[in-house]
Amino acid sequence: IRVAQQDEPTAEPKRRSNIFSFKGRATRTEYWLVTIITNIVALPANSDADMTPLFALLYLALLLVMIWMYFATLVRRCHDRGKAWWFMLIPLYYFLLYFLPGQEGDNKFGLNPRDKKN
């Protein structure tokens, strides 16, 4: 049995991120898409739609999944800028994330998601 040494890579780095994960980085495009989809899914919650209890429960479960996905993407977008998750607590910083480019190259939060060779 051969044990990998400290300087040997054990696996190739992955570029793809999990939409529900708080680790890694997210591009502006991913952030825009998740925000748009979350807002579209949340539209019925803002209306006076009459829902059956079962449908309301299923809809609430879907909303909770979408909120989790949104916050995971928001944290990964902060990481893309090279910032920690708590930067999203700064008023209106999440709005700037729609427009500010990500940090060039790899950073301490992961590989550059826009780099084609990763």
Coordinates of N, CA and C in Angstrom, one line a residue:
I1 N 0.9 -1.2 0.0 CA 0.0 0.0 0.0 C 0.9 1.2 0.0
R2 N 0.6 2.1 -0.9 CA 1.4 3.3 -1.1 C 0.6 4.5 -0.5
V3 N 1.2 5.3 0.3 CA 0.6 6.5 0.9 C 1.1 7.7 0.2
A4 N 0.2 8.6 -0.1 CA 0.6 9.8 -0.8 C 1.4 10.7 0.1
Q5 N 2.5 11.3 -0.4 CA 3.3 12.2 0.3 C 2.6 13.6 0.3
Q6 N 3.1 14.5 1.2 CA 2.5 15.8 1.4 C 2.5 16.6 0.1
D7 N 3.6 16.6 -0.7 CA 3.7 17.4 -1.8 C 3.0 16.8 -3.1
E8 N 2.5 15.6 -3.0 CA 1.9 15.0 -4.2 C 0.4 15.4 -4.2
P9 N -0.1 15.9 -5.4 CA -1.5 16.2 -5.5 C -2.3 14.9 -5.5
T10 N -3.4 15.0 -4.7 CA -4.2 13.8 -4.5 C -5.4 13.8 -5.6
A11 N -5.8 14.9 -6.0 CA -6.8 15.0 -7.0 C -6.7 16.3 -7.8
E12 N -7.2 16.3 -9.0 CA -7.2 17.5 -9.8 C -8.2 18.5 -9.2
P13 N -7.8 19.8 -9.3 CA -8.8 20.8 -8.8 C -10.0 20.9 -9.7
K14 N -11.1 21.1 -9.0 CA -12.4 21.2 -9.8 C -12.8 22.7 -10.0
R15 N -13.3 23.0 -11.1 CA -13.7 24.4 -11.4 C -15.2 24.5 -11.1
R16 N -16.0 23.5 -11.3 CA -17.4 23.6 -11.1 C -17.7 23.8 -9.6
S17 N -18.7 24.6 -9.4 CA -19.1 24.8 -8.0 C -20.5 24.2 -7.8
N18 N -20.8 23.8 -6.6 CA -22.1 23.3 -6.2 C -23.0 24.5 -5.9
I19 N -24.2 24.6 -6.5 CA -25.1 25.8 -6.3 C -25.5 25.9 -4.9
F20 N -25.5 24.8 -4.1 CA -25.9 24.9 -2.7 C -24.7 25.0 -1.7
S21 N -23.5 25.1 -2.2 CA -22.3 25.1 -1.3 C -21.9 26.6 -1.0
F22 N -21.4 26.8 0.2 CA -20.9 28.1 0.6 C -19.4 28.2 0.3
K23 N -18.8 27.2 -0.3 CA -17.4 27.2 -0.6 C -17.1 27.4 -2.0
G24 N -16.0 28.1 -2.3 CA -15.7 28.3 -3.7 C -16.0 29.8 -4.1
R25 N -16.2 29.9 -5.4 CA -16.4 31.3 -6.0 C -17.5 31.2 -7.0
A26 N -18.2 32.3 -7.2 CA -19.3 32.4 -8.2 C -19.1 33.6 -9.0
T27 N -19.4 33.5 -10.3 CA -19.3 34.6 -11.3 C -20.5 35.5 -11.1
R28 N -20.3 36.7 -11.8 CA -21.4 37.6 -11.8 C -22.6 37.0 -12.5
T29 N -22.4 36.3 -13.6 CA -23.5 35.7 -14.3 C -24.3 34.7 -13.5
E30 N -23.6 33.9 -12.7 CA -24.2 32.9 -11.8 C -25.1 33.7 -10.8
Y31 N -24.5 34.8 -10.2 CA -25.2 35.6 -9.2 C -26.4 36.2 -9.8
W32 N -26.4 36.8 -11.0 CA -27.5 37.3 -11.7 C -28.6 36.3 -11.9
L33 N -28.2 35.1 -12.4 CA -29.2 34.1 -12.7 C -29.9 33.6 -11.5
V34 N -29.2 33.3 -10.4 CA -29.8 32.8 -9.2 C -30.7 33.9 -8.6
T35 N -30.3 35.1 -8.7 CA -31.2 36.2 -8.1 C -32.5 36.3 -8.9
I36 N -32.4 36.3 -10.3 CA -33.6 36.3 -11.1 C -34.5 35.2 -10.9
I37 N -34.0 34.0 -10.8 CA -34.8 32.8 -10.6 C -35.4 32.8 -9.2
T38 N -34.7 33.2 -8.2 CA -35.2 33.3 -6.9 C -36.4 34.3 -6.8
N39 N -36.2 35.4 -7.5 CA -37.3 36.4 -7.5 C -38.5 36.0 -8.2
I40 N -38.3 35.2 -9.3 CA -39.5 34.7 -10.1 C -40.2 33.7 -9.2
V41 N -39.5 32.8 -8.5 CA -40.1 31.8 -7.7 C -40.9 32.5 -6.5
A42 N -40.3 33.6 -6.0 CA -41.0 34.3 -4.9 C -42.2 35.1 -5.2
L43 N -42.4 35.3 -6.5 CA -43.6 36.2 -6.9 C -44.9 35.7 -6.3
P44 N -45.3 34.5 -6.4 CA -46.6 34.1 -5.8 C -46.7 34.4 -4.3
A45 N -45.6 34.4 -3.6 CA -45.6 34.7 -2.2 C -46.0 36.2 -1.9
N46 N -45.8 37.0 -2.9 CA -46.1 38.5 -2.8 C -47.5 38.8 -3.2
S47 N -48.3 37.8 -3.6 CA -49.6 38.0 -4.1 C -50.6 37.5 -3.1
D48 N -51.9 37.8 -3.3 CA -52.9 37.3 -2.4 C -53.5 35.9 -2.9
A49 N -52.6 35.1 -3.5 CA -53.1 33.9 -4.1 C -53.6 33.0 -3.0
D50 N -54.7 32.3 -3.3 CA -55.3 31.4 -2.4 C -54.7 30.0 -2.6
M51 N -54.0 29.5 -1.7 CA -53.3 28.2 -1.8 C -53.9 27.2 -0.8
T52 N -53.9 26.0 -1.3 CA -54.3 24.9 -0.4 C -53.2 24.7 0.6
P53 N -53.5 24.1 1.8 CA -52.4 23.9 2.8 C -51.3 23.1 2.2
L54 N -51.6 22.0 1.5 CA -50.5 21.2 0.9 C -49.6 22.0 0.0
F55 N -50.3 22.8 -0.9 CA -49.5 23.5 -1.9 C -48.7 24.6 -1.2
A56 N -49.3 25.2 -0.1 CA -48.5 26.3 0.6 C -47.3 25.7 1.3
L57 N -47.5 24.4 1.8 CA -46.3 23.8 2.5 C -45.2 23.4 1.5
L58 N -45.6 22.9 0.3 CA -44.6 22.6 -0.7 C -44.0 23.9 -1.2
Y59 N -44.7 24.9 -1.4 CA -44.2 26.2 -1.8 C -43.2 26.8 -0.8
L60 N -43.5 26.7 0.5 CA -42.6 27.1 1.5 C -41.3 26.3 1.5
A61 N -41.4 25.0 1.3 CA -40.2 24.2 1.1 C -39.3 24.7 0.0
L62 N -40.0 25.0 -1.2 CA -39.3 25.5 -2.4 C -38.6 26.8 -2.1
L63 N -39.3 27.7 -1.4 CA -38.8 29.0 -1.1 C -37.6 28.9 -0.1
L64 N -37.6 28.0 0.8 CA -36.5 27.8 1.7 C -35.3 27.3 0.9
V65 N -35.5 26.4 0.0 CA -34.4 25.9 -0.9 C -33.8 27.0 -1.7
M66 N -34.7 27.8 -2.3 CA -34.2 29.0 -3.1 C -33.5 30.0 -2.2
I67 N -33.9 30.2 -1.0 CA -33.2 31.2 -0.2 C -31.8 30.6 0.2
W68 N -31.7 29.4 0.5 CA -30.4 28.7 0.8 C -29.5 28.9 -0.4
M69 N -30.0 28.6 -1.6 CA -29.3 28.7 -2.9 C -28.8 30.2 -3.1
Y70 N -29.7 31.1 -2.8 CA -29.3 32.5 -3.0 C -28.2 32.9 -2.1
F71 N -28.3 32.6 -0.8 CA -27.3 33.0 0.2 C -26.0 32.2 -0.1
A72 N -26.0 31.0 -0.5 CA -24.8 30.3 -0.9 C -24.1 31.0 -2.1
T73 N -24.9 31.4 -3.1 CA -24.3 32.1 -4.2 C -23.8 33.5 -3.8
L74 N -24.5 34.1 -2.9 CA -24.0 35.4 -2.4 C -22.7 35.3 -1.7
V75 N -22.5 34.3 -0.8 CA -21.3 34.1 -0.1 C -20.2 33.8 -1.1
R76 N -20.4 32.9 -2.1 CA -19.4 32.6 -3.1 C -19.1 33.7 -4.0
R77 N -20.0 34.7 -4.2 CA -19.7 35.9 -4.9 C -18.8 36.8 -4.1
C78 N -19.0 36.9 -2.8 CA -18.1 37.6 -2.0 C -16.7 37.0 -2.1
H79 N -16.6 35.7 -2.1 CA -15.4 35.0 -2.2 C -14.7 35.3 -3.5
D80 N -15.5 35.4 -4.6 CA -14.9 35.8 -5.9 C -14.3 37.1 -5.9
R81 N -14.7 38.0 -5.1 CA -14.1 39.3 -4.9 C -12.9 39.3 -4.0
G82 N -12.7 38.1 -3.3 CA -11.6 38.0 -2.4 C -12.0 38.4 -1.0
K83 N -13.3 38.5 -0.7 CA -13.8 39.0 0.6 C -14.4 37.8 1.3
A84 N -14.4 37.9 2.7 CA -15.1 36.9 3.5 C -16.6 37.1 3.4
W85 N -17.3 36.0 3.9 CA -18.8 36.0 3.9 C -19.4 37.2 4.6
W86 N -18.8 37.7 5.6 CA -19.5 38.7 6.4 C -19.5 40.1 5.7
F87 N -18.9 40.2 4.5 CA -19.0 41.4 3.7 C -20.4 41.6 3.2
M88 N -21.2 40.5 3.1 CA -22.5 40.6 2.6 C -23.4 41.3 3.7
L89 N -22.9 41.5 4.9 CA -23.7 42.2 5.9 C -23.6 43.7 5.8
I90 N -22.6 44.1 5.0 CA -22.5 45.6 4.8 C -23.6 46.0 3.9
P91 N -24.3 47.1 4.4 CA -25.5 47.5 3.6 C -25.1 47.8 2.1
L92 N -25.9 47.3 1.3 CA -25.8 47.5 -0.2 C -24.6 46.8 -0.9
Y93 N -23.7 46.1 -0.1 CA -22.6 45.5 -0.7 C -23.0 44.4 -1.7
Y94 N -24.1 43.7 -1.3 CA -24.6 42.7 -2.2 C -25.1 43.2 -3.5
F95 N -25.5 44.5 -3.5 CA -25.9 45.2 -4.8 C -24.6 45.4 -5.7
L96 N -23.5 45.8 -5.1 CA -22.3 46.1 -5.8 C -21.8 44.8 -6.5
L97 N -22.1 43.6 -5.9 CA -21.6 42.4 -6.4 C -22.2 42.0 -7.8
Y98 N -23.3 42.7 -8.2 CA -23.8 42.5 -9.5 C -22.9 43.1 -10.6
F99 N -22.1 44.1 -10.2 CA -21.4 44.9 -11.2 C -19.9 44.8 -11.1
L100 N -19.4 44.6 -9.8 CA -17.9 44.6 -9.7 C -17.3 43.2 -10.2
P101 N -16.2 43.3 -10.9 CA -15.6 42.1 -11.4 C -15.0 41.3 -10.3
G102 N -14.8 40.0 -10.5 CA -14.2 39.1 -9.5 C -12.7 39.4 -9.5
Q103 N -12.0 38.8 -8.5 CA -10.6 38.9 -8.4 C -9.9 38.1 -9.5
E104 N -8.9 38.7 -10.1 CA -8.2 38.0 -11.2 C -7.4 36.8 -10.6
G105 N -7.3 35.7 -11.3 CA -6.6 34.6 -10.8 C -7.2 33.9 -9.7
D106 N -6.5 32.9 -9.2 CA -7.0 32.1 -8.0 C -6.8 32.9 -6.7
N107 N -7.6 32.7 -5.7 CA -7.5 33.4 -4.5 C -7.6 32.3 -3.4
K108 N -7.6 32.7 -2.1 CA -7.7 31.8 -1.0 C -9.0 31.0 -0.9
F109 N -10.0 31.5 -1.7 CA -11.3 30.8 -1.6 C -11.5 29.8 -2.7
G110 N -10.6 29.8 -3.7 CA -10.7 28.8 -4.7 C -10.1 29.3 -6.1
L111 N -10.3 28.4 -7.1 CA -9.8 28.7 -8.4 C -10.7 29.7 -9.1
N112 N -10.2 30.5 -10.0 CA -10.9 31.5 -10.8 C -12.0 30.7 -11.6
P113 N -13.3 31.0 -11.4 CA -14.3 30.3 -12.2 C -14.3 30.7 -13.7
R114 N -13.7 31.8 -14.0 CA -13.7 32.2 -15.4 C -12.5 31.7 -16.2
D115 N -11.6 31.1 -15.5 CA -10.4 30.6 -16.1 C -10.7 29.3 -16.9
K116 N -10.5 29.2 -18.2 CA -10.9 28.1 -19.0 C -10.0 26.9 -18.8
K117 N -8.8 27.0 -18.3 CA -7.9 25.9 -18.1 C -8.2 25.1 -16.8
N118 N -9.0 25.7 -15.9 CA -9.3 25.0 -14.7 C -10.4 24.1 -14.9

